[in-house]
Amino acid sequence: MLYPVPSKASNLAADTVEKEHKRLLARKSIIEKRKEDQERQQLEMEREEEDKRIKLQKITVEAEQKRLAAELEERMRQRILREIKWREVEEAMALLKEREKRMRKGMKKITVLDGEKVVMTKETVMERILREKIKERQEREKKLQGLAKTMDCLERAKREEAAPLVEAAYQRRLAEESEVYEGEQEREVEVSKERHESDLKEKKRLFRMLDNKEIFQASCLTRL
């Protein structure tokens, strides 16, 4: 059975179909690759966003912890100040009660302070006592600061006084080590000298043995 020979038109059509098929496959591959790239970029963006969210959350938590710690410290400081204030007030009230024993309640008393007449009432007495307590506290703090400064000066003076002793001990140590080193060097020189003399003696002994050997050989040859 004879088959018809393919014409140029049919060959061209087959080539066109093959090229179109390859083009479609290439386009499909490009689309799939582009889709994979988009998915990968999307995952990367989501991962970066998650990292940013975690970092921001960590910063927020740390800031909140610092804020709470600062608030706690401030509350403790205020509480201590209130306690100090109330102690001063209680002490002032105790002193006021002692003075009230010598004054009738509600009466005014004229007192001369620094050459001026001052009307003394319960309020003025309270204010004066509080000022005195505050002044006493400030004087105590000033004395403590002066004491701390004095202690620093004494400590510095002790260090400066001890510095020459430390330097002297260091110099003594250097002198002792230098003396030991010089002694070791002298012993090394002495040992080297003794070794050299021993080598010279050994060399002379070997020379004598060699001379005796030559004399002995010469005498033997003479006898022959």
mmCIF file of N, CA and C in Angstrom, residues 55-121:
data_model
loop_
_atom_site.group_PDB
_atom_site.id
_atom_site.type_symbol
_atom_site.label_atom_id
_atom_site.label_comp_id
_atom_site.label_asym_id
_atom_site.label_seq_id
_atom_site.Cartn_x
_atom_site.Cartn_y
_atom_site.Cartn_z
ATOM 1 N N LYS A 55 8.754 41.627 67.317
ATOM 2 C CA LYS A 55 9.676 42.634 67.852
ATOM 3 C C LYS A 55 8.923 43.782 68.513
ATOM 4 N N LEU A 56 7.852 44.244 67.836
ATOM 5 C CA LEU A 56 7.053 45.332 68.397
ATOM 6 C C LEU A 56 6.408 44.915 69.710
ATOM 7 N N GLN A 57 5.922 43.670 69.743
ATOM 8 C CA GLN A 57 5.322 43.164 70.975
ATOM 9 C C GLN A 57 6.360 43.099 72.095
ATOM 10 N N LYS A 58 7.582 42.657 71.748
ATOM 11 C CA LYS A 58 8.651 42.586 72.747
ATOM 12 C C LYS A 58 8.999 43.975 73.274
ATOM 13 N N ILE A 59 9.106 44.954 72.347
ATOM 14 C CA ILE A 59 9.404 46.326 72.764
ATOM 15 C C ILE A 59 8.299 46.871 73.656
ATOM 16 N N THR A 60 7.042 46.579 73.271
ATOM 17 C CA THR A 60 5.909 47.055 74.064
ATOM 18 C C THR A 60 5.917 46.449 75.458
ATOM 19 N N VAL A 61 6.199 45.141 75.523
ATOM 20 C CA VAL A 61 6.231 44.464 76.828
ATOM 21 C C VAL A 61 7.350 45.030 77.695
ATOM 22 N N GLU A 62 8.540 45.220 77.093
ATOM 23 C CA GLU A 62 9.660 45.777 77.859
ATOM 24 C C GLU A 62 9.347 47.190 78.347
ATOM 25 N N ALA A 63 8.722 48.002 77.470
ATOM 26 C CA ALA A 63 8.361 49.358 77.874
ATOM 27 C C ALA A 63 7.342 49.337 79.009
ATOM 28 N N GLU A 64 6.382 48.422 78.916
ATOM 29 C CA GLU A 64 5.374 48.304 79.973
ATOM 30 C C GLU A 64 6.013 47.860 81.285
ATOM 31 N N GLN A 65 6.956 46.920 81.199
ATOM 32 C CA GLN A 65 7.649 46.471 82.407
ATOM 33 C C GLN A 65 8.437 47.615 83.039
ATOM 34 N N LYS A 66 9.127 48.408 82.192
ATOM 35 C CA LYS A 66 9.869 49.550 82.718
ATOM 36 C C LYS A 66 8.927 50.566 83.353
ATOM 37 N N ARG A 67 7.778 50.791 82.688
ATOM 38 C CA ARG A 67 6.814 51.753 83.229
ATOM 39 C C ARG A 67 6.288 51.296 84.584
ATOM 40 N N LEU A 68 5.937 50.006 84.671
ATOM 41 C CA LEU A 68 5.439 49.473 85.937
ATOM 42 C C LEU A 68 6.506 49.551 87.025
ATOM 43 N N ALA A 69 7.761 49.237 86.645
ATOM 44 C CA ALA A 69 8.846 49.316 87.625
ATOM 45 C C ALA A 69 9.048 50.757 88.097
ATOM 46 N N ALA A 70 8.966 51.709 87.145
ATOM 47 C CA ALA A 70 9.117 53.121 87.516
ATOM 48 C C ALA A 70 7.971 53.572 88.416
ATOM 49 N N GLU A 71 6.746 53.124 88.088
ATOM 50 C CA GLU A 71 5.602 53.470 88.929
ATOM 51 C C GLU A 71 5.754 52.888 90.328
ATOM 52 N N LEU A 72 6.216 51.641 90.397
ATOM 53 C CA LEU A 72 6.413 51.015 91.704
ATOM 54 C C LEU A 72 7.468 51.765 92.511
ATOM 55 N N GLU A 73 8.566 52.130 91.836
ATOM 56 C CA GLU A 73 9.619 52.870 92.525
ATOM 57 C C GLU A 73 9.117 54.226 93.002
ATOM 58 N N GLU A 74 8.320 54.903 92.150
ATOM 59 C CA GLU A 74 7.776 56.201 92.533
ATOM 60 C C GLU A 74 6.804 56.063 93.703
ATOM 61 N N ARG A 75 5.970 55.013 93.680
ATOM 62 C CA ARG A 75 5.037 54.798 94.795
ATOM 63 C C ARG A 75 5.793 54.541 96.095
ATOM 64 N N MET A 76 6.864 53.738 95.999
ATOM 65 C CA MET A 76 7.658 53.474 97.197
ATOM 66 C C MET A 76 8.305 54.757 97.711
ATOM 67 N N ARG A 77 8.807 55.576 96.778
ATOM 68 C CA ARG A 77 9.432 56.835 97.184
ATOM 69 C C ARG A 77 8.425 57.760 97.849
ATOM 70 N N GLN A 78 7.229 57.857 97.244
ATOM 71 C CA GLN A 78 6.187 58.699 97.827
ATOM 72 C C GLN A 78 5.755 58.177 99.192
ATOM 73 N N ARG A 79 5.678 56.851 99.311
ATOM 74 C CA ARG A 79 5.279 56.276 100.597
ATOM 75 C C ARG A 79 6.308 56.598 101.676
ATOM 76 N N ILE A 80 7.607 56.470 101.293
ATOM 77 C CA ILE A 80 8.658 56.796 102.260
ATOM 78 C C ILE A 80 8.597 58.264 102.655
ATOM 79 N N LEU A 81 8.369 59.140 101.653
ATOM 80 C CA LEU A 81 8.258 60.566 101.959
ATOM 81 C C LEU A 81 7.065 60.842 102.862
ATOM 82 N N ARG A 82 5.946 60.153 102.587
ATOM 83 C CA ARG A 82 4.768 60.343 103.442
ATOM 84 C C ARG A 82 5.044 59.880 104.865
ATOM 85 N N GLU A 83 5.742 58.726 104.967
ATOM 86 C CA GLU A 83 6.062 58.231 106.305
ATOM 87 C C GLU A 83 6.964 59.215 107.048
ATOM 88 N N ILE A 84 7.975 59.749 106.329
ATOM 89 C CA ILE A 84 8.853 60.739 106.965
ATOM 90 C C ILE A 84 8.059 61.968 107.376
ATOM 91 N N LYS A 85 7.176 62.416 106.468
ATOM 92 C CA LYS A 85 6.372 63.603 106.772
ATOM 93 C C LYS A 85 5.465 63.362 107.966
ATOM 94 N N TRP A 86 4.820 62.180 107.990
ATOM 95 C CA TRP A 86 3.914 61.894 109.099
ATOM 96 C C TRP A 86 4.677 61.760 110.410
ATOM 97 N N ARG A 87 5.865 61.194 110.355
ATOM 98 C CA ARG A 87 6.659 61.120 111.580
ATOM 99 C C ARG A 87 7.002 62.514 112.083
ATOM 100 N N GLU A 88 7.366 63.396 111.147
ATOM 101 C CA GLU A 88 7.667 64.764 111.547
ATOM 102 C C GLU A 88 6.430 65.457 112.096
ATOM 103 N N VAL A 89 5.286 65.199 111.446
ATOM 104 C CA VAL A 89 4.042 65.804 111.933
ATOM 105 C C VAL A 89 3.699 65.276 113.313
ATOM 106 N N GLU A 90 3.844 63.957 113.496
ATOM 107 C CA GLU A 90 3.548 63.374 114.807
ATOM 108 C C GLU A 90 4.457 63.955 115.881
ATOM 109 N N GLU A 91 5.759 64.091 115.552
ATOM 110 C CA GLU A 91 6.673 64.693 116.514
ATOM 111 C C GLU A 91 6.284 66.141 116.796
ATOM 112 N N ALA A 92 5.900 66.863 115.726
ATOM 113 C CA ALA A 92 5.482 68.254 115.913
ATOM 114 C C ALA A 92 4.218 68.341 116.756
ATOM 115 N N MET A 93 3.281 67.418 116.511
ATOM 116 C CA MET A 93 2.052 67.414 117.303
ATOM 117 C C MET A 93 2.341 67.122 118.765
ATOM 118 N N ALA A 94 3.288 66.212 119.013
ATOM 119 C CA ALA A 94 3.643 65.912 120.403
ATOM 120 C C ALA A 94 4.232 67.145 121.079
ATOM 121 N N LEU A 95 5.107 67.850 120.352
ATOM 122 C CA LEU A 95 5.657 69.085 120.919
ATOM 123 C C LEU A 95 4.582 70.139 121.113
ATOM 124 N N LEU A 96 3.643 70.181 120.161
ATOM 125 C CA LEU A 96 2.554 71.151 120.265
ATOM 126 C C LEU A 96 1.687 70.882 121.486
ATOM 127 N N LYS A 97 1.426 69.616 121.738
ATOM 128 C CA LYS A 97 0.621 69.273 122.912
ATOM 129 C C LYS A 97 1.329 69.686 124.191
ATOM 130 N N GLU A 98 2.656 69.517 124.196
ATOM 131 C CA GLU A 98 3.403 69.955 125.363
ATOM 132 C C GLU A 98 3.270 71.453 125.564
ATOM 133 N N ARG A 99 3.295 72.208 124.464
ATOM 134 C CA ARG A 99 3.169 73.658 124.590
ATOM 135 C C ARG A 99 1.741 74.062 124.929
ATOM 136 N N GLU A 100 0.765 73.286 124.426
ATOM 137 C CA GLU A 100 -0.628 73.616 124.716
ATOM 138 C C GLU A 100 -0.957 73.462 126.192
ATOM 139 N N LYS A 101 -0.179 72.632 126.855
ATOM 140 C CA LYS A 101 -0.400 72.492 128.293
ATOM 141 C C LYS A 101 -0.146 73.808 129.014
ATOM 142 N N ARG A 102 0.708 74.662 128.379
ATOM 143 C CA ARG A 102 1.027 75.938 128.995
ATOM 144 C C ARG A 102 0.219 77.079 128.393
ATOM 145 N N MET A 103 -0.665 76.719 127.459
ATOM 146 C CA MET A 103 -1.522 77.736 126.836
ATOM 147 C C MET A 103 -2.967 77.261 126.870
ATOM 148 N N ARG A 104 -3.862 78.138 127.044
ATOM 149 C CA ARG A 104 -5.269 77.756 126.977
ATOM 150 C C ARG A 104 -5.696 77.664 125.520
ATOM 151 N N LYS A 105 -6.542 76.703 125.219
ATOM 152 C CA LYS A 105 -6.950 76.456 123.835
ATOM 153 C C LYS A 105 -7.637 77.691 123.267
ATOM 154 N N GLY A 106 -7.204 78.110 122.076
ATOM 155 C CA GLY A 106 -7.821 79.230 121.384
ATOM 156 C C GLY A 106 -7.274 80.575 121.785
ATOM 157 N N MET A 107 -6.480 80.647 122.862
ATOM 158 C CA MET A 107 -5.930 81.933 123.279
ATOM 159 C C MET A 107 -4.730 82.298 122.409
ATOM 160 N N LYS A 108 -4.519 83.568 122.279
ATOM 161 C CA LYS A 108 -3.372 84.068 121.538
ATOM 162 C C LYS A 108 -2.313 84.522 122.515
ATOM 163 N N LYS A 109 -1.078 84.303 122.150
ATOM 164 C CA LYS A 109 0.033 84.683 123.002
ATOM 165 C C LYS A 109 1.025 85.470 122.167
ATOM 166 N N ILE A 110 1.474 86.596 122.690
ATOM 167 C CA ILE A 110 2.424 87.448 121.983
ATOM 168 C C ILE A 110 3.821 87.090 122.445
ATOM 169 N N THR A 111 4.672 86.715 121.500
ATOM 170 C CA THR A 111 6.039 86.325 121.796
ATOM 171 C C THR A 111 6.984 87.199 120.994
ATOM 172 N N VAL A 112 8.088 87.563 121.567
ATOM 173 C CA VAL A 112 9.093 88.378 120.887
ATOM 174 C C VAL A 112 10.135 87.450 120.283
ATOM 175 N N LEU A 113 10.274 87.467 118.938
ATOM 176 C CA LEU A 113 11.246 86.656 118.215
ATOM 177 C C LEU A 113 12.090 87.576 117.354
ATOM 178 N N ASP A 114 13.385 87.545 117.578
ATOM 179 C CA ASP A 114 14.321 88.361 116.794
ATOM 180 C C ASP A 114 13.924 89.835 116.822
ATOM 181 N N GLY A 115 13.469 90.307 117.952
ATOM 182 C CA GLY A 115 13.141 91.721 118.092
ATOM 183 C C GLY A 115 11.776 92.092 117.561
ATOM 184 N N GLU A 116 10.986 91.112 117.035
ATOM 185 C CA GLU A 116 9.665 91.402 116.500
ATOM 186 C C GLU A 116 8.612 90.666 117.314
ATOM 187 N N LYS A 117 7.454 91.317 117.464
ATOM 188 C CA LYS A 117 6.351 90.695 118.181
ATOM 189 C C LYS A 117 5.589 89.769 117.241
ATOM 190 N N VAL A 118 5.408 88.522 117.638
ATOM 191 C CA VAL A 118 4.719 87.533 116.814
ATOM 192 C C VAL A 118 3.555 86.976 117.615
ATOM 193 N N VAL A 119 2.372 86.908 116.985
ATOM 194 C CA VAL A 119 1.195 86.348 117.632
ATOM 195 C C VAL A 119 1.263 84.834 117.526
ATOM 196 N N MET A 120 1.334 84.147 118.649
ATOM 197 C CA MET A 120 1.467 82.697 118.683
ATOM 198 C C MET A 120 0.095 82.070 118.888
ATOM 199 N N THR A 121 -0.346 81.311 117.888
ATOM 200 C CA THR A 121 -1.575 80.528 117.990
ATOM 201 C C THR A 121 -1.220 79.078 117.731
#
